[in-house]
Coordinates of C-alpha atoms (C1' of nucleotides) in Angstrom, one line a residue:
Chain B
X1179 CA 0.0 0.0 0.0
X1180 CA 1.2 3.4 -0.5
X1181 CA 1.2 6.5 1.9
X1182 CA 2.9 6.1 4.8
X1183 CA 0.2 4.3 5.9
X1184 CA 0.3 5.1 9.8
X1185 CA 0.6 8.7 9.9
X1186 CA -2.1 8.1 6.7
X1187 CA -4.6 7.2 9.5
X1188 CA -3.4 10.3 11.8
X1189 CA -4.0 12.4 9.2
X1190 CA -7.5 11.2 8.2
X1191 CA -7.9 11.6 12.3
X1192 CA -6.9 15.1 12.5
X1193 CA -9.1 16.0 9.5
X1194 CA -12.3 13.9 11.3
X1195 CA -10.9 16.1 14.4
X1196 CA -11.3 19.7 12.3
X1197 CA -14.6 18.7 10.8
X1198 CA -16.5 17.8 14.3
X1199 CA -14.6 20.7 15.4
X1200 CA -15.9 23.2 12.8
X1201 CA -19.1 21.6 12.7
X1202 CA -19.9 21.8 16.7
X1203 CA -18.8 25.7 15.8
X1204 CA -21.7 26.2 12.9
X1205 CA -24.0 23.7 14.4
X1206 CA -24.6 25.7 17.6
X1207 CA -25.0 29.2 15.9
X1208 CA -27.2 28.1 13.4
X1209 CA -28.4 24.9 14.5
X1210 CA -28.8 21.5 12.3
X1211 CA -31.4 22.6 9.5
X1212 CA -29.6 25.7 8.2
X1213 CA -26.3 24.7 8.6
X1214 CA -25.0 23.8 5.4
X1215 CA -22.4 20.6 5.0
X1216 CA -20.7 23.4 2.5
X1217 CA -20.5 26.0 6.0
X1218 CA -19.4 22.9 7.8
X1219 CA -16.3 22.1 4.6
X1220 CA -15.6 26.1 4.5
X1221 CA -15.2 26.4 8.3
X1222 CA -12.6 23.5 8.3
X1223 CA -11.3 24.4 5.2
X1224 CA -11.9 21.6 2.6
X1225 CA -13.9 20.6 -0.4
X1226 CA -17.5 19.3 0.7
X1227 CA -17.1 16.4 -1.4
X1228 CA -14.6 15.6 1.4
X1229 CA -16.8 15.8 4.4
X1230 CA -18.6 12.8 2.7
X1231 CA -15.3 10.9 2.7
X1232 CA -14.9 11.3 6.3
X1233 CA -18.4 11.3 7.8
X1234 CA -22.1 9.3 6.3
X1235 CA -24.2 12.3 6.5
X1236 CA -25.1 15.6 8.4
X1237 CA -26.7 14.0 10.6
X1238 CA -24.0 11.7 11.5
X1239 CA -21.6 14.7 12.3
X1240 CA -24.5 16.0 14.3
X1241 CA -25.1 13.4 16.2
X1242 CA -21.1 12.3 16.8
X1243 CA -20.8 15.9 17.7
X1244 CA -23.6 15.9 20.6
X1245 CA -22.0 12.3 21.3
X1246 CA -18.6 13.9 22.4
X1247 CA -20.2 17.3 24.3
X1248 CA -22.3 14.6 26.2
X1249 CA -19.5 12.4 27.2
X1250 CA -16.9 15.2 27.9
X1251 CA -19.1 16.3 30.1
X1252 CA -19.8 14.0 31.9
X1253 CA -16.5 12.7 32.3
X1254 CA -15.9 16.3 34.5
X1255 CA -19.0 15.8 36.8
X1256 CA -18.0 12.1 37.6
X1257 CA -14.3 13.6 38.4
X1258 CA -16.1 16.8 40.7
X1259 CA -18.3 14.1 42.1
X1260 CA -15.4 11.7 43.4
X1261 CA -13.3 15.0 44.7
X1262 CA -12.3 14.4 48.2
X1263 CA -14.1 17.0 50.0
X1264 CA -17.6 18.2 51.3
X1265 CA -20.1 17.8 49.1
X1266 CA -20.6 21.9 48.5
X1267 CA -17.3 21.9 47.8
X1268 CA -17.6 19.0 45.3
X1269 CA -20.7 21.2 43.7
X1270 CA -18.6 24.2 43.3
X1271 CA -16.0 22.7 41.6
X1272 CA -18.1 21.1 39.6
X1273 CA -19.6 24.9 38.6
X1274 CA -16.0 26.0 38.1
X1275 CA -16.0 23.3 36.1
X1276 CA -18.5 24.0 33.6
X1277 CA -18.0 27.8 33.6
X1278 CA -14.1 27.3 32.7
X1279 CA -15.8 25.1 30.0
X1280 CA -18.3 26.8 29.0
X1281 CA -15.7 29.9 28.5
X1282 CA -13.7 28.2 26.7
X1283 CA -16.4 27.3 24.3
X1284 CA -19.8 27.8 25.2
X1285 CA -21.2 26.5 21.8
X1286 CA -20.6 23.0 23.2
X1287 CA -23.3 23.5 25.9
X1288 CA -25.6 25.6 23.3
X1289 CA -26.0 22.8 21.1
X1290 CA -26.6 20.6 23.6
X1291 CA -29.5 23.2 24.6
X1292 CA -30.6 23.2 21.4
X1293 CA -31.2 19.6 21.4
X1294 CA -32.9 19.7 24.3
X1295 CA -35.4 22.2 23.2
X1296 CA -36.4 20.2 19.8
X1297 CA -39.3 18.0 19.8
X1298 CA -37.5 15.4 18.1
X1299 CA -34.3 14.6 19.6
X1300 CA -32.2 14.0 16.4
X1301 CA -33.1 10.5 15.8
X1302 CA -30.1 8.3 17.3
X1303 CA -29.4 11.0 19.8
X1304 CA -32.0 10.9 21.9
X1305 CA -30.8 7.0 22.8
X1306 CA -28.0 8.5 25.1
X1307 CA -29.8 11.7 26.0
X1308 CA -32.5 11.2 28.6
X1309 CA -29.6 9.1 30.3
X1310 CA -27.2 11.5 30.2
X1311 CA -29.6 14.3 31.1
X1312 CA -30.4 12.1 34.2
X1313 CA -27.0 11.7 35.4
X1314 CA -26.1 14.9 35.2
X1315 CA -29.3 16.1 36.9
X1316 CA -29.2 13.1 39.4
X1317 CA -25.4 14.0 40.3
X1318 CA -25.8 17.3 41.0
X1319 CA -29.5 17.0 43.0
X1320 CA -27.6 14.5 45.7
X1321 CA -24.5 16.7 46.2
X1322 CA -27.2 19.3 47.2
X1323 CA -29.3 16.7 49.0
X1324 CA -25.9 15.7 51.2
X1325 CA -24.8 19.5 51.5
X1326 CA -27.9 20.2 53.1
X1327 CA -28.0 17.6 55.8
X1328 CA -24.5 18.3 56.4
X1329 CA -26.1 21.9 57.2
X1330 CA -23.6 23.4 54.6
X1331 CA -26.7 25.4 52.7
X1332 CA -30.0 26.8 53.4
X1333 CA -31.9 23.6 55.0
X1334 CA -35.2 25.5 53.7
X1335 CA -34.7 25.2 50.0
X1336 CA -36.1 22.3 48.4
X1337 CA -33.0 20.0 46.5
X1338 CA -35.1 19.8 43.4
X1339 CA -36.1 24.1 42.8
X1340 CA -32.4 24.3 43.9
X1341 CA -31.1 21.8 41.3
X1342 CA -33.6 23.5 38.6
X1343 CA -31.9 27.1 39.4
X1344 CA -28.7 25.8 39.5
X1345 CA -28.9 24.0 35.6
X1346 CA -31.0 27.6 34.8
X1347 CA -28.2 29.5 36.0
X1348 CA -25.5 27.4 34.0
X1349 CA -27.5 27.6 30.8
X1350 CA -27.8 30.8 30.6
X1351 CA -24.5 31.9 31.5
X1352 CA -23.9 29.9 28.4
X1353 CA -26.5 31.7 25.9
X1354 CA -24.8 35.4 27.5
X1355 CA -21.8 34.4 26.9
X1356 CA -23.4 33.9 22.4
X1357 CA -25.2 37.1 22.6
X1358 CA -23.6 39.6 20.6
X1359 CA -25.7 42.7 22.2
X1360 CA -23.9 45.9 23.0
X1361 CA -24.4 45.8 26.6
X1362 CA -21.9 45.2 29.3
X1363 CA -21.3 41.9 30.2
X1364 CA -19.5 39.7 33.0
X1365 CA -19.2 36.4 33.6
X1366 CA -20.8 35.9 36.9
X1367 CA -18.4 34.2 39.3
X1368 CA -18.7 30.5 40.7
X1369 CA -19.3 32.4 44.3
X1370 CA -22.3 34.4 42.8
X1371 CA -23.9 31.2 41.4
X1372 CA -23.6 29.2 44.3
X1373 CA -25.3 32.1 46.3
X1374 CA -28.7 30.2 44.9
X1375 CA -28.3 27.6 47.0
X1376 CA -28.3 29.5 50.2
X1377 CA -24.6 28.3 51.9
X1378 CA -23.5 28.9 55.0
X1379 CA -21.4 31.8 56.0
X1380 CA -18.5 28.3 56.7
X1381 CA -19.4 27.0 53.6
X1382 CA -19.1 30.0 51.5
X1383 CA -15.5 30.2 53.1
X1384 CA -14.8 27.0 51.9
X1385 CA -14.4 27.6 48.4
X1386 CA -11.6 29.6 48.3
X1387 CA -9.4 26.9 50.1
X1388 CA -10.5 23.8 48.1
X1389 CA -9.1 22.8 44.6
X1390 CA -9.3 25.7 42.1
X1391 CA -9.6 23.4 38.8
X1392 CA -11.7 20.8 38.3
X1393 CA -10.0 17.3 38.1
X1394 CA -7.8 18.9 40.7
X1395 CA -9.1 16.4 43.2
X1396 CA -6.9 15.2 46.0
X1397 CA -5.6 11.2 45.5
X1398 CA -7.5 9.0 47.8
X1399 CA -11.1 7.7 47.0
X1400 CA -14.2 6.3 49.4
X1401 CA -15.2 9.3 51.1
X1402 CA -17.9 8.6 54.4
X1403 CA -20.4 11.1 53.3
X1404 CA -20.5 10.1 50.0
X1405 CA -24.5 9.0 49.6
X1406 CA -26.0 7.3 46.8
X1407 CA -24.1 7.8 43.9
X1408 CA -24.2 4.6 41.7
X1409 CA -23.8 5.6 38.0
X1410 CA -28.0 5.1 37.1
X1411 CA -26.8 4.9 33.4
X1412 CA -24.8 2.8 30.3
X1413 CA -21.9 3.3 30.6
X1414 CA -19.6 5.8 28.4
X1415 CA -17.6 3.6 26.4
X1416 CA -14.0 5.5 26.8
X1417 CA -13.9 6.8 23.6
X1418 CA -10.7 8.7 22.6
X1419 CA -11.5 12.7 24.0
X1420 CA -12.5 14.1 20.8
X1421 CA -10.8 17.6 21.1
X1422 CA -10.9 19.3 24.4
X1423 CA -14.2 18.7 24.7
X1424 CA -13.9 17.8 27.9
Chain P
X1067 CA -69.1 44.7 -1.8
X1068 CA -70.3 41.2 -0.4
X1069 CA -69.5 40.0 3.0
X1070 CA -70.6 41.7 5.9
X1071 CA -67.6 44.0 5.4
X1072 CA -66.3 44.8 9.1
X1073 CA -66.5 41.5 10.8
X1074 CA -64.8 40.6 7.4
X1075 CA -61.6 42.4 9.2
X1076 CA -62.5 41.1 12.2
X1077 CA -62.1 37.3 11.2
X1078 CA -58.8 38.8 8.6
X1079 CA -58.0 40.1 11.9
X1080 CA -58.2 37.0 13.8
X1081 CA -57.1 34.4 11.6
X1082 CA -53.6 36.7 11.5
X1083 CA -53.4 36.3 15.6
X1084 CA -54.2 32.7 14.8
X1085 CA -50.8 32.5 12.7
X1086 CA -48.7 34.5 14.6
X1087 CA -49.6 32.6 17.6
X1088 CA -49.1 29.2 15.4
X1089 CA -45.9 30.3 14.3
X1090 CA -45.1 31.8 17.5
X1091 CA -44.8 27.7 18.9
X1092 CA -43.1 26.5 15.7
X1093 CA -40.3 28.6 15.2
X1094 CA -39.4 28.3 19.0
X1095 CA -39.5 24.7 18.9
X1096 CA -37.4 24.4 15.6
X1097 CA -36.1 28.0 14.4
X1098 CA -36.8 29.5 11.4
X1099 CA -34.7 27.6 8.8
X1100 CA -36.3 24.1 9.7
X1101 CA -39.8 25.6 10.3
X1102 CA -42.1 24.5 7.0
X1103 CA -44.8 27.2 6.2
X1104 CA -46.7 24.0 5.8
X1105 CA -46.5 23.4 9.6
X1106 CA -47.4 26.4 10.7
X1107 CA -50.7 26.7 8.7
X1108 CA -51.0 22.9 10.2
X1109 CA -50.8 24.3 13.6
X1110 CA -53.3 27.3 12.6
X1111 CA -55.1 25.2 10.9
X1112 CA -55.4 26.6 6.8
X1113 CA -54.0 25.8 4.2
X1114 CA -50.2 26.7 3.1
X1115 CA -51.2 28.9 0.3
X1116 CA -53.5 30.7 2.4
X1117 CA -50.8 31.9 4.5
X1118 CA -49.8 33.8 1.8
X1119 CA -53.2 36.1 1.5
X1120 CA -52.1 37.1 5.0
X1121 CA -48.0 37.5 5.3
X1122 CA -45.8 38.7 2.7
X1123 CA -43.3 35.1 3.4
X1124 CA -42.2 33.0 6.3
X1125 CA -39.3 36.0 7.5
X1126 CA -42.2 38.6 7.5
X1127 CA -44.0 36.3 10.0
X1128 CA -41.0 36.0 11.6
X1129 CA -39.9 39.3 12.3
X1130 CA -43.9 40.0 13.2
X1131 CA -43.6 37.6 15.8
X1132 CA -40.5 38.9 17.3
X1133 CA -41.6 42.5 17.3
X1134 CA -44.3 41.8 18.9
X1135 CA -42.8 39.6 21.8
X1136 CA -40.2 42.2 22.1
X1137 CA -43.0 45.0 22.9
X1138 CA -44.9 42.9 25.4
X1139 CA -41.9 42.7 27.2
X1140 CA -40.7 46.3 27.5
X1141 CA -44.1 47.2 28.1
X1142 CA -44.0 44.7 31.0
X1143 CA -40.5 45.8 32.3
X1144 CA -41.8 49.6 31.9
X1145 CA -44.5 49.0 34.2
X1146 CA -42.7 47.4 36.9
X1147 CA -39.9 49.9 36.6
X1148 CA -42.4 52.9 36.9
X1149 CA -44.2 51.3 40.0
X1150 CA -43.8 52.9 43.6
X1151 CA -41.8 50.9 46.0
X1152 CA -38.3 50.4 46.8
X1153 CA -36.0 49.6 43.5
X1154 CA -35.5 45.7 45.3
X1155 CA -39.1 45.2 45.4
X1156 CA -39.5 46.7 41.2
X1157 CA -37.2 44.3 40.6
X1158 CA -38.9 41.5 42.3
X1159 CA -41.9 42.9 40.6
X1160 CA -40.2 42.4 37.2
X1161 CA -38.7 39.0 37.8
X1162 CA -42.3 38.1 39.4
X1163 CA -44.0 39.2 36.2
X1164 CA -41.3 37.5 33.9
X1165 CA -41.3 34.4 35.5
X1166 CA -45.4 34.5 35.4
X1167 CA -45.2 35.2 31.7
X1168 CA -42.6 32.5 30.5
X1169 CA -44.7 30.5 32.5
X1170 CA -47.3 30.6 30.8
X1171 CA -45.6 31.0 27.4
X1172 CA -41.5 29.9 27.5
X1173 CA -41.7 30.3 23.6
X1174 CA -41.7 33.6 23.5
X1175 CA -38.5 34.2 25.8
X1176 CA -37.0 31.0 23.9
X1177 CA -37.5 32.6 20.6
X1178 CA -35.6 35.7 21.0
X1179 CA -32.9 33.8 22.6
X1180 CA -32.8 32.2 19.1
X1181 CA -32.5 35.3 17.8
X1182 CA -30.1 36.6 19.9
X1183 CA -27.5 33.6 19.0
X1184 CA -27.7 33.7 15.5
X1185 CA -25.0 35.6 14.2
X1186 CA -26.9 37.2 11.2
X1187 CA -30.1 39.0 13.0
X1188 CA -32.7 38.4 10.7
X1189 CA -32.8 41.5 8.5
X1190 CA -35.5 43.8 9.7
X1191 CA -35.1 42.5 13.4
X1192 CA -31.9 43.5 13.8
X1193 CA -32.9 47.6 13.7
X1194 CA -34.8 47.3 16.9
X1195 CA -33.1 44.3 18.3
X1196 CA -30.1 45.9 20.0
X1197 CA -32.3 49.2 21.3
X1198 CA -34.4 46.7 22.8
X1199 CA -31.6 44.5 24.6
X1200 CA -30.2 47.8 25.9
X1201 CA -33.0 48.9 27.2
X1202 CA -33.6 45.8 29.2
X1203 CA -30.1 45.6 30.4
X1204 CA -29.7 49.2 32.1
X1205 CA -33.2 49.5 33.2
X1206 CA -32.6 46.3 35.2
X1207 CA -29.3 47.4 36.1
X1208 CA -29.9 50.7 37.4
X1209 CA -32.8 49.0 39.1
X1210 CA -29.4 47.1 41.3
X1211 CA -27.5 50.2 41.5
X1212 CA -30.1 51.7 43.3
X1213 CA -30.9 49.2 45.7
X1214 CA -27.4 48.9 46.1
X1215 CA -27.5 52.8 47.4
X1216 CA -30.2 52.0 49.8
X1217 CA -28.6 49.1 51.3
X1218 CA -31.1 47.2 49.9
X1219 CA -28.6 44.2 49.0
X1220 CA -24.9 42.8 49.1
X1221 CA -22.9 46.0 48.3
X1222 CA -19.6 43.9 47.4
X1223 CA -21.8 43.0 44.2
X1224 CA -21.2 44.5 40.3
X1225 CA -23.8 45.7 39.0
X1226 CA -23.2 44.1 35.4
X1227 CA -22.5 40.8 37.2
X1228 CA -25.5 41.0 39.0
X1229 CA -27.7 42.0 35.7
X1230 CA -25.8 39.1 33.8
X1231 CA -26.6 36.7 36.4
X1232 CA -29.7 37.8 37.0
X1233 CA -30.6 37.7 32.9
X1234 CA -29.0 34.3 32.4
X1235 CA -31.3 32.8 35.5
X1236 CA -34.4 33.9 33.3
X1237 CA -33.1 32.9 30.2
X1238 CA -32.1 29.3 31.8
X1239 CA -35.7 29.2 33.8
X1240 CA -37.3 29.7 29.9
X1241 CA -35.0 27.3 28.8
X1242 CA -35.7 24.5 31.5
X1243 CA -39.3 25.1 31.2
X1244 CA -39.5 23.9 27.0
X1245 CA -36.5 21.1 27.9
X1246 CA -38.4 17.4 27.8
X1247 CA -36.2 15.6 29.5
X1248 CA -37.6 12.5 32.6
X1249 CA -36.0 14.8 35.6
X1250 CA -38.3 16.4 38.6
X1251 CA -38.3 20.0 37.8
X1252 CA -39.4 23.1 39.7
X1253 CA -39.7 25.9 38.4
X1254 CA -37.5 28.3 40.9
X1255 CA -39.3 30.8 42.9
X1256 CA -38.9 34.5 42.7
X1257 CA -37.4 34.4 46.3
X1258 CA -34.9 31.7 45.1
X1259 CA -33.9 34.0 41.7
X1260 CA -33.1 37.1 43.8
X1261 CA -30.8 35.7 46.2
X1262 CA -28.5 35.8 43.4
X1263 CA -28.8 39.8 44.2
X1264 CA -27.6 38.9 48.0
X1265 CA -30.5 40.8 49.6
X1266 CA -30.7 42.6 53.1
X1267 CA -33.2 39.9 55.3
X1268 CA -35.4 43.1 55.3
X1269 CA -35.4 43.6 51.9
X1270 CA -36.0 40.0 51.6
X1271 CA -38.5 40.4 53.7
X1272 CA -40.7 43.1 51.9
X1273 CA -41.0 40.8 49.0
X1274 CA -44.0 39.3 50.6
X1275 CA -45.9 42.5 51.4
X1276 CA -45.6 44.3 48.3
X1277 CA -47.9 43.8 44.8
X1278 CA -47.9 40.1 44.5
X1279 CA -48.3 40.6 40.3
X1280 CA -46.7 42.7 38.1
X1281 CA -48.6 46.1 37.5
X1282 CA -50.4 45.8 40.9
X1283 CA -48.3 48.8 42.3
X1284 CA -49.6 50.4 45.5
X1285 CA -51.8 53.3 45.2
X1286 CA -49.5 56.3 46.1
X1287 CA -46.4 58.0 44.7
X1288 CA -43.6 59.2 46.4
X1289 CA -41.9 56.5 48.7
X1290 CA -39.0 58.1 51.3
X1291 CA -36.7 55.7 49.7
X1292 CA -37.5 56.1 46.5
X1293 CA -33.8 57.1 45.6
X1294 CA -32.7 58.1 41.8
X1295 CA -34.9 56.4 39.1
X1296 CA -35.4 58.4 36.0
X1297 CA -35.9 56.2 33.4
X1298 CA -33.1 56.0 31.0
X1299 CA -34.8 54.6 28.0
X1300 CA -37.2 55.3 24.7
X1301 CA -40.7 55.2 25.5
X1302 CA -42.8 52.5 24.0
X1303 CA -45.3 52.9 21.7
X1304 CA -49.1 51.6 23.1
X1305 CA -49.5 49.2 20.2
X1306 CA -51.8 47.3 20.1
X1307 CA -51.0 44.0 22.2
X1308 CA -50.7 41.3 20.2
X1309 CA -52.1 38.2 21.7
X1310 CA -51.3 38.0 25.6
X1311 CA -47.7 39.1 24.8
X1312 CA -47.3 41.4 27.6
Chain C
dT1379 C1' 10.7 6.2 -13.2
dC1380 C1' 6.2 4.1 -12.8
dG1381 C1' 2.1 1.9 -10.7
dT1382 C1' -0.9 1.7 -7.0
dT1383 C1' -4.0 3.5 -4.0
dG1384 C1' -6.1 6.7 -1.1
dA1385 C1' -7.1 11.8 -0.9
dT1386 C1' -9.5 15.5 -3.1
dT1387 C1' -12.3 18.1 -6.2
dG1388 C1' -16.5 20.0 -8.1
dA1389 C1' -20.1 19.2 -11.6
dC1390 C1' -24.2 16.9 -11.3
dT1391 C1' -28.8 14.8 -9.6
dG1392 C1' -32.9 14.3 -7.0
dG1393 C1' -35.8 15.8 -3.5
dC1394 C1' -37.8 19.2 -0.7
dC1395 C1' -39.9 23.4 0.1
dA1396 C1' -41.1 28.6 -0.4
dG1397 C1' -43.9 31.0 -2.9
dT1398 C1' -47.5 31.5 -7.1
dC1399 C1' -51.8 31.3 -9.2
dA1400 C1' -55.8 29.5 -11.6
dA1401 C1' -59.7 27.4 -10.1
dT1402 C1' -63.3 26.9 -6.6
dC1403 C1' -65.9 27.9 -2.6
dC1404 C1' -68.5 30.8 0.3
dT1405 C1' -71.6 34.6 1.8
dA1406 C1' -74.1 38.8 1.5
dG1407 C1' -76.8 41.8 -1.0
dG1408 C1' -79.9 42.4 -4.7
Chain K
dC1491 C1' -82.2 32.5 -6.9
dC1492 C1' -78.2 35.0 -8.9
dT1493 C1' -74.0 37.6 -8.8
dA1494 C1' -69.9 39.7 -7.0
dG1495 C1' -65.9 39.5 -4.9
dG1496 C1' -63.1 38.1 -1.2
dA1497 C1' -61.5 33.5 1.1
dT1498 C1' -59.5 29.2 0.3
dT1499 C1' -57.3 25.4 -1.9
dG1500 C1' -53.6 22.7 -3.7
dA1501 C1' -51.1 21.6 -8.1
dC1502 C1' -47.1 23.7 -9.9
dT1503 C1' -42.4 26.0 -10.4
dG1504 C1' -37.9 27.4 -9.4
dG1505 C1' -34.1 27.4 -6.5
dC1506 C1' -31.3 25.5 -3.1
dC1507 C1' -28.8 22.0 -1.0
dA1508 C1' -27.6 17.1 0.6
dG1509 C1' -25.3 13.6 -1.2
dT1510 C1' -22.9 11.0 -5.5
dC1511 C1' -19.2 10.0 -8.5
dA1512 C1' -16.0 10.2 -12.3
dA1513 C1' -11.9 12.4 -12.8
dT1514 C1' -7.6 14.1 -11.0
dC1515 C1' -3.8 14.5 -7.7
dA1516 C1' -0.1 13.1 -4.8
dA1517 C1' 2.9 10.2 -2.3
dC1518 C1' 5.1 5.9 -1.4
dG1519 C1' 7.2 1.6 -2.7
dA1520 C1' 9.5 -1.0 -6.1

DNA sequence: TCGTTGATTGACTGGCCAGTCAATCCTAGG
DNA sequence: CCTAGGATTGACTGGCCAGTCAATCAACGA
């Protein structure tokens, strides 16, 4: 065979790499009926003819798109929730967490959004979506659940409102940071969102001592306080981290 | 000339609110590009072609439905910000009456998000898009700077931090309200929204005592506190309210 | 140098959908 | 009952775009 023949297959995988990349771009601004594949070639700067060589169909790129957001994701809340430390302090890492993503490109969680909000989850999709959705919300709801009886937050505030808010407030730091409208805008700080759930004056203290980055948990494992926490979904096959997603 | 004449506009009149109100759900669910003219006369029940005897083409119903949702909502916003009370509790009244009217309507809210993403406003949108987005943002804002000056809440706070915060909540609640997806959700209370403000407890505390709805101010004018409030923006125009857009 | 084989291009096709329009259906007024 | 004129329909057209494919390019091994 000709071509190198190894570095062949890296370069075929960089190119799938700047496709998804491109596409996640164009997808989230424009979502998946307007976008067209010849945006998607431009963006990542090849023929369309090409795209077909690499990928079956729109859809397909869609779909393998959403497929890596999802499992970046959640790949980052299963590292916040197995931190070493209180659970308020797991949950704030965890919102560090997904504002440094969401900074660093919020049109990951956009298109996720976007999803979300259509009627018909993009065919193969929506498999992997209610699950994922579930974990995510499932996660977060019993880190609240255990801060509260720990008497880290507001013991007032019901886990679920508190667990809606908190998902409002991430989502639409996401669409503000997309909005191109002439108005002042700041990223509000990991401190100001947590103020929703209501923590204690200790607890609030907290955060500034505990691990800055997510995935910055210390070594050891099995933590007492750790409540329920078995993984309700399939489990993410360990797919190679498409990009940074992350 | 046949027809009765005047309740001939009357039923022109109606069957227009019928489409806007169609389209209104349609293009929220699935944007503009994916949105068939077909679907929305489905959903307003005519014909396709007949949706032509009423709207020059799908982006004239578009930016109609826009322009309209965009006027109910400054008109709202206006009438909470001209209320007498304390700027905390106008701005409880205008989260109060945006809550209450996503509530019963999240496609509205979700629609100009939509619009607010795409990079290319939709021609004619665009003009009164930003003026609008503006006016939101400072009237809002200088709604926090003044209950900042009355002690009313945290005065560590930034104001654009706080308005950011405080916009992205709504947008997320809009969001989370249209999202489908098998998880408990409750819709967050006013209450829960403005702690993101870090009221005073007696601030807090006159949220249950004032005008429970949005337009219900007290009787009186001039309040002691009633620090600096002039109103920075454009008036709005009475037009006729379009559906319950308000 | 040539042959092999995958990468790449862009003209082309088929289907879908916005928008048109001739034909038909009402209803009121005569 | 008849007529006028707007309301309504749905077949039709033109354009756009997803997806195909024949032709060309390029690089390696022999």
């Amino acid at each position: 065979m000709p071509r190198s023949s190894e570095d062949n297959q890296r370069i075929k995988d960089e190119r799938r790499e700047a496709i998804l990349a491109a596409a996640t771009r164009v997808f989230a601004r424009r979502g998946l009926a307007s976008t067209k594949i010849a945006d998607i070639a431009h963006a990542a700067g090849l023929s369309h003819g090409l795209v077909y060589h690499y990928f079956e169909s729109k859809e397909a790129i869609y779909v393998e798109v959403i497929r890596d957001i999802l499992h970046g994701s959640r790949s980052a809340l299963d590292e916040c929730v197995a931190m070493e430390a209180s659970p308020f302090e797991r949950l704030a890492a965890f919102v560090r967490g997904v504002i440094a993503r969401v900074e660093e490109s919020p049109e990951r969680l956009l298109l996720v959004l976007q999803v979300m909000v259509q009627d018909e989850c993009s065919k193969g999709a929506c498999a992997f979506f209610d699950d994922h959705a579930k974990h995510l919300y499932f996660s977060v709801r019993s880190l609240i659940v255990a801060s509260r009886e720990q008497g880290l937050i507001d013991p007032e505030g019901d886990p679920d409102a508190l667990a809606t808010a908190l998902f409002a407030m991430i989502h639409g730091i996401a669409i503000g940071m997309l909005i191109d409208v002439p108005v002042p805008r700041r990223t509000p700080s990991v401190e100001l969102v947590l103020r929703l759930l209501g923590p204690t004056r200790s607890a609030a203290r907290s955060l500034s001592v505990v691990g800055k980055k997510v995935g910055v948990a210390p070594p050891e494992p099995s933590d007492a306080r750790n409540g329920r926490r078995g993984r309700t979904s399939t489990a993410p096959k360990p797919r190679r981290s498409r990009r940074e997603s992350a």
